[in-house]
GROMACS .gro file of N, CA and C in nm:
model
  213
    1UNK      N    1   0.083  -0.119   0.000
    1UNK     CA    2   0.000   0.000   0.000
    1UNK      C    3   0.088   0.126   0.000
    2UNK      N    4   0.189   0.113   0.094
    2UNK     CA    5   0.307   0.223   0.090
    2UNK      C    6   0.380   0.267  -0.042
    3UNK      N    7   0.436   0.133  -0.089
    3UNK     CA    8   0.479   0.130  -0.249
    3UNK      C    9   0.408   0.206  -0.368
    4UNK      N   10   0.252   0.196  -0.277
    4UNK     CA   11   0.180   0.260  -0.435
    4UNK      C   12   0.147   0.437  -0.424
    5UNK      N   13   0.134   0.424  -0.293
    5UNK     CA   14   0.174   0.613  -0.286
    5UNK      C   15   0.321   0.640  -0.288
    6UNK      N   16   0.359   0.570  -0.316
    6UNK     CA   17   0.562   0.643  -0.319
    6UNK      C   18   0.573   0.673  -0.477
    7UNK      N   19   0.529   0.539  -0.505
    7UNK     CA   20   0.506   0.555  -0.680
    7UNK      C   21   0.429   0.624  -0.735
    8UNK      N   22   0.300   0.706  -0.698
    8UNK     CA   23   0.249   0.795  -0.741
    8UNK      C   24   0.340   0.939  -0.699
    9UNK      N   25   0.373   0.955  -0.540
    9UNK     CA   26   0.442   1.038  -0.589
    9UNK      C   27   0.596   1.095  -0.653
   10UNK      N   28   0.615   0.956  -0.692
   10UNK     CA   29   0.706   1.003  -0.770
   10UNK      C   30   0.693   1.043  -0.918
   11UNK      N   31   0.598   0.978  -0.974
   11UNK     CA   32   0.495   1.006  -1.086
   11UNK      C   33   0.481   1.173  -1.077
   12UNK      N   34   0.370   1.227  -1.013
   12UNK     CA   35   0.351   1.397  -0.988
   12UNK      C   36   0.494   1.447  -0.956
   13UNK      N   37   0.606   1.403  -0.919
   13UNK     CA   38   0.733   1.467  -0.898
   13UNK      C   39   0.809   1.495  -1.040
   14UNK      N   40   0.813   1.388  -1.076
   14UNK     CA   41   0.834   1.386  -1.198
   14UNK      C   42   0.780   1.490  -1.297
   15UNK      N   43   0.638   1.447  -1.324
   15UNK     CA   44   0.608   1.522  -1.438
   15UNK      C   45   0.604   1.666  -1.365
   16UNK      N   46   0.605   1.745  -1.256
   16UNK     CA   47   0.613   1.849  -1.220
   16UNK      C   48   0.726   1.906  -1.259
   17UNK      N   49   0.804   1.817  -1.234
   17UNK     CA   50   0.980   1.849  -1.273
   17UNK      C   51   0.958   1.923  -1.421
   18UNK      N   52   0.950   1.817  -1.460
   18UNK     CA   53   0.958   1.843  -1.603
   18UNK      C   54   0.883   1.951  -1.672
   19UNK      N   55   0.744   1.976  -1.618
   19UNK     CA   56   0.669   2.131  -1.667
   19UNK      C   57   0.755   2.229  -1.613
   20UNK      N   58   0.853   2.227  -1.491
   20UNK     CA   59   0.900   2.306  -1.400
   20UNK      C   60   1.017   2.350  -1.548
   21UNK      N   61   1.055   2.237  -1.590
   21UNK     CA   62   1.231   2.253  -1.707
   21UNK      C   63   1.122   2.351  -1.826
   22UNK      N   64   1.036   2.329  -1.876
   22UNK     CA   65   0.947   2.359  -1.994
   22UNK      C   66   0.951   2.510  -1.933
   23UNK      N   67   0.918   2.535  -1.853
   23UNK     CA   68   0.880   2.680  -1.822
   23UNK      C   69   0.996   2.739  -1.818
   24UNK      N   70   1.150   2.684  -1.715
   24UNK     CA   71   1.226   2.763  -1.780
   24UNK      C   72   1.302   2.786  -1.907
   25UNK      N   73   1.297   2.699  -1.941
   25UNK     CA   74   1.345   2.677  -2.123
   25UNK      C   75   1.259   2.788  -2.237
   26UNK      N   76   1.116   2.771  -2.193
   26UNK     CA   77   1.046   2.949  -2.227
   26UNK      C   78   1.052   3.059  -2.189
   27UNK      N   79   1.139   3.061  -2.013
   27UNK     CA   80   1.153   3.172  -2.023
   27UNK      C   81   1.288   3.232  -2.045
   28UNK      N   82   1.397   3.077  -2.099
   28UNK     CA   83   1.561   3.161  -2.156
   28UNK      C   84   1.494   3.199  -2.311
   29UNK      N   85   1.425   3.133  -2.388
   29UNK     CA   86   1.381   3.173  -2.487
   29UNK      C   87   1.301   3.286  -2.533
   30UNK      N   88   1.273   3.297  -2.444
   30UNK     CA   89   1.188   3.432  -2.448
   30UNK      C   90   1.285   3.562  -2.432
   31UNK      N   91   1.380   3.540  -2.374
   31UNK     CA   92   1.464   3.588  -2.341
   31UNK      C   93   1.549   3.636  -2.484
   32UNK      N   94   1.569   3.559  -2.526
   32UNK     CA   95   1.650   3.518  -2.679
   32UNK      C   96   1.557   3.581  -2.773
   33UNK      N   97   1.429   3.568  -2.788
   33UNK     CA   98   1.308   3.642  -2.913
   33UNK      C   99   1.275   3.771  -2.873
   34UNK      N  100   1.304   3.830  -2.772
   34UNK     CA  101   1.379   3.969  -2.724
   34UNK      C  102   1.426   4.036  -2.788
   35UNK      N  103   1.590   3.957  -2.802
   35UNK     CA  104   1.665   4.040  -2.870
   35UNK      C  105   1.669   3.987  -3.021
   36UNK      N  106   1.607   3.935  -3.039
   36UNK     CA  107   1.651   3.900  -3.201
   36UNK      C  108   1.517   3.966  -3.264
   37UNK      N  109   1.499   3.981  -3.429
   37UNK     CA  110   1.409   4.006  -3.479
   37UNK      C  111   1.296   3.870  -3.523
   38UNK      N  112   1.288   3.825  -3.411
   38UNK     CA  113   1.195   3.709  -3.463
   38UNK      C  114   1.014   3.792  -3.518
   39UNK      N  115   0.922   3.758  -3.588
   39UNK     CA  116   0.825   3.771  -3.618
   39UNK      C  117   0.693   3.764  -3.481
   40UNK      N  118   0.639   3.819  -3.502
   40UNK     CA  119   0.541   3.795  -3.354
   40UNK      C  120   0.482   3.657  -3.370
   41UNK      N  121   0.462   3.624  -3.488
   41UNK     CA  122   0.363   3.492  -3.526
   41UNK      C  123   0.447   3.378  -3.492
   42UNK      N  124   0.580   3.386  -3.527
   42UNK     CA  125   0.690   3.296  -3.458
   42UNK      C  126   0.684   3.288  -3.315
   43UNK      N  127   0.698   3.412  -3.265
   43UNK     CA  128   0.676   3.364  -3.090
   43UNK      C  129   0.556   3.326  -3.043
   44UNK      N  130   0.455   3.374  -3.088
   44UNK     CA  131   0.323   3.333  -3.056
   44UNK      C  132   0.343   3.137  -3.066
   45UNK      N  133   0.373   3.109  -3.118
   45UNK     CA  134   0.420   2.938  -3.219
   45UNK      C  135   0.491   2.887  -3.111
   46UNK      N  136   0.620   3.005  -3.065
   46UNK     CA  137   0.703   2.911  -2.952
   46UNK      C  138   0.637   2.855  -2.833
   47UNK      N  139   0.590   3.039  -2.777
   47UNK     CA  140   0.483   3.011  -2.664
   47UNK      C  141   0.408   2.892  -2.654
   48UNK      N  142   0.330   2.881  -2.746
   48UNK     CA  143   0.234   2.767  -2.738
   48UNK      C  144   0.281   2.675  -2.766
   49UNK      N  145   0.364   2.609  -2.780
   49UNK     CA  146   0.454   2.462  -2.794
   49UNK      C  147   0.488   2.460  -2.656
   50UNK      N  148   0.590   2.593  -2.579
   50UNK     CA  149   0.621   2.556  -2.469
   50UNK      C  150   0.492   2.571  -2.324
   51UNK      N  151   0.407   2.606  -2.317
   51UNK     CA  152   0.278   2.606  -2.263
   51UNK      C  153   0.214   2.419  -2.259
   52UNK      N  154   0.181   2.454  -2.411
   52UNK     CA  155   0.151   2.295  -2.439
   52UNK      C  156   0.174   2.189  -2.389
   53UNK      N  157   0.330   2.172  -2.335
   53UNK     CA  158   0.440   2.083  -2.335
   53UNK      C  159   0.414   2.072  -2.162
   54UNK      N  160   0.440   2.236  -2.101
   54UNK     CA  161   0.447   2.195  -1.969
   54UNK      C  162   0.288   2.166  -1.912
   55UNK      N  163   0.162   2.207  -1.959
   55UNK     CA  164   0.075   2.148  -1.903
   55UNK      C  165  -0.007   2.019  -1.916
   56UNK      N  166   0.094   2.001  -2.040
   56UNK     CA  167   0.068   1.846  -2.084
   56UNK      C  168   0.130   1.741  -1.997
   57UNK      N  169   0.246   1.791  -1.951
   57UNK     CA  170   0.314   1.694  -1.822
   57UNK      C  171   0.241   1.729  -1.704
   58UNK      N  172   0.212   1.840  -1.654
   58UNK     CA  173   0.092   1.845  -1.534
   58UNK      C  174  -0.019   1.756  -1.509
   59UNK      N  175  -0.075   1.734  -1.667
   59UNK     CA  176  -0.200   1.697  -1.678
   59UNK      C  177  -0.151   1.532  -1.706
   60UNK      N  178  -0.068   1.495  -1.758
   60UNK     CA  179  -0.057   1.373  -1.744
   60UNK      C  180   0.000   1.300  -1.601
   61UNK      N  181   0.045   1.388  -1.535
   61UNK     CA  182   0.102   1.305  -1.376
   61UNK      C  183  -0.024   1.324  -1.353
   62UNK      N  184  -0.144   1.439  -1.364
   62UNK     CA  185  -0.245   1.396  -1.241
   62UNK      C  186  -0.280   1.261  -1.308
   63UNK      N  187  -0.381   1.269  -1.443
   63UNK     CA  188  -0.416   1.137  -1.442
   63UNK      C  189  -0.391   1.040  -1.466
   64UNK      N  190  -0.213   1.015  -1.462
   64UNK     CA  191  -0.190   0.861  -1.430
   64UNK      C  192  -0.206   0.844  -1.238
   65UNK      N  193  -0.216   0.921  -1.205
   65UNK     CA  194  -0.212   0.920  -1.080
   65UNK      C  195  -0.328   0.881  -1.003
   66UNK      N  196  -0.448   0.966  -1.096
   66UNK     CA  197  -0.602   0.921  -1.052
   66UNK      C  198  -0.646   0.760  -1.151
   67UNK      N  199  -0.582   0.746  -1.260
   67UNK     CA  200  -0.580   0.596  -1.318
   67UNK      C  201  -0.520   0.518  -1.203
   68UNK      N  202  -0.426   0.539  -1.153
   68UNK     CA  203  -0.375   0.400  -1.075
   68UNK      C  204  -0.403   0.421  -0.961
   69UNK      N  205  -0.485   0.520  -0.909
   69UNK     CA  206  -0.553   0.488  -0.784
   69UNK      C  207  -0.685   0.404  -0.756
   70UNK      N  208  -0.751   0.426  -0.897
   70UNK     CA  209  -0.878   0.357  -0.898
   70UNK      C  210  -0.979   0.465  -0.877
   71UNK      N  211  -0.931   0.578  -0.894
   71UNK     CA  212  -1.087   0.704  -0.882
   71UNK      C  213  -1.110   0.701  -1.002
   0.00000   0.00000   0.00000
């Protein structure tokens, strides 16, 4: 029973981690489309890839988390 909450939270640790890397990786990039002449339609494009990415790992630790609990 212990095993299976350690493993969930390492599951939500995880994918938290990882939205945690996504967010800063958009915000050195953002950083970078600053100074360069990128197009607005280009950053608009980045944004939403890196958005995408980190709440897609949010949203997948919760529900493997509520899948292997049985809710």
């Amino acid at each position: 029973m212990l095993a299976e909450y350690y493993e969930q939270i390492e599951v939500l640790a995880t994918n938290f981690t990882l939205a945690i890397l996504f967010l800063l990786i958009g915000l050195a990039i953002r950083d970078v489309l600053k100074r360069s002449a990128v197009p607005k339609f280009g950053q608009i494009i980045v944004w939403a890839v890196l958005f995408l990415g980190c709440f897609g790992f949010i949203a997948k630790g919760i529900i493997q988390v509520l899948w292997e609990s049985g809710v």
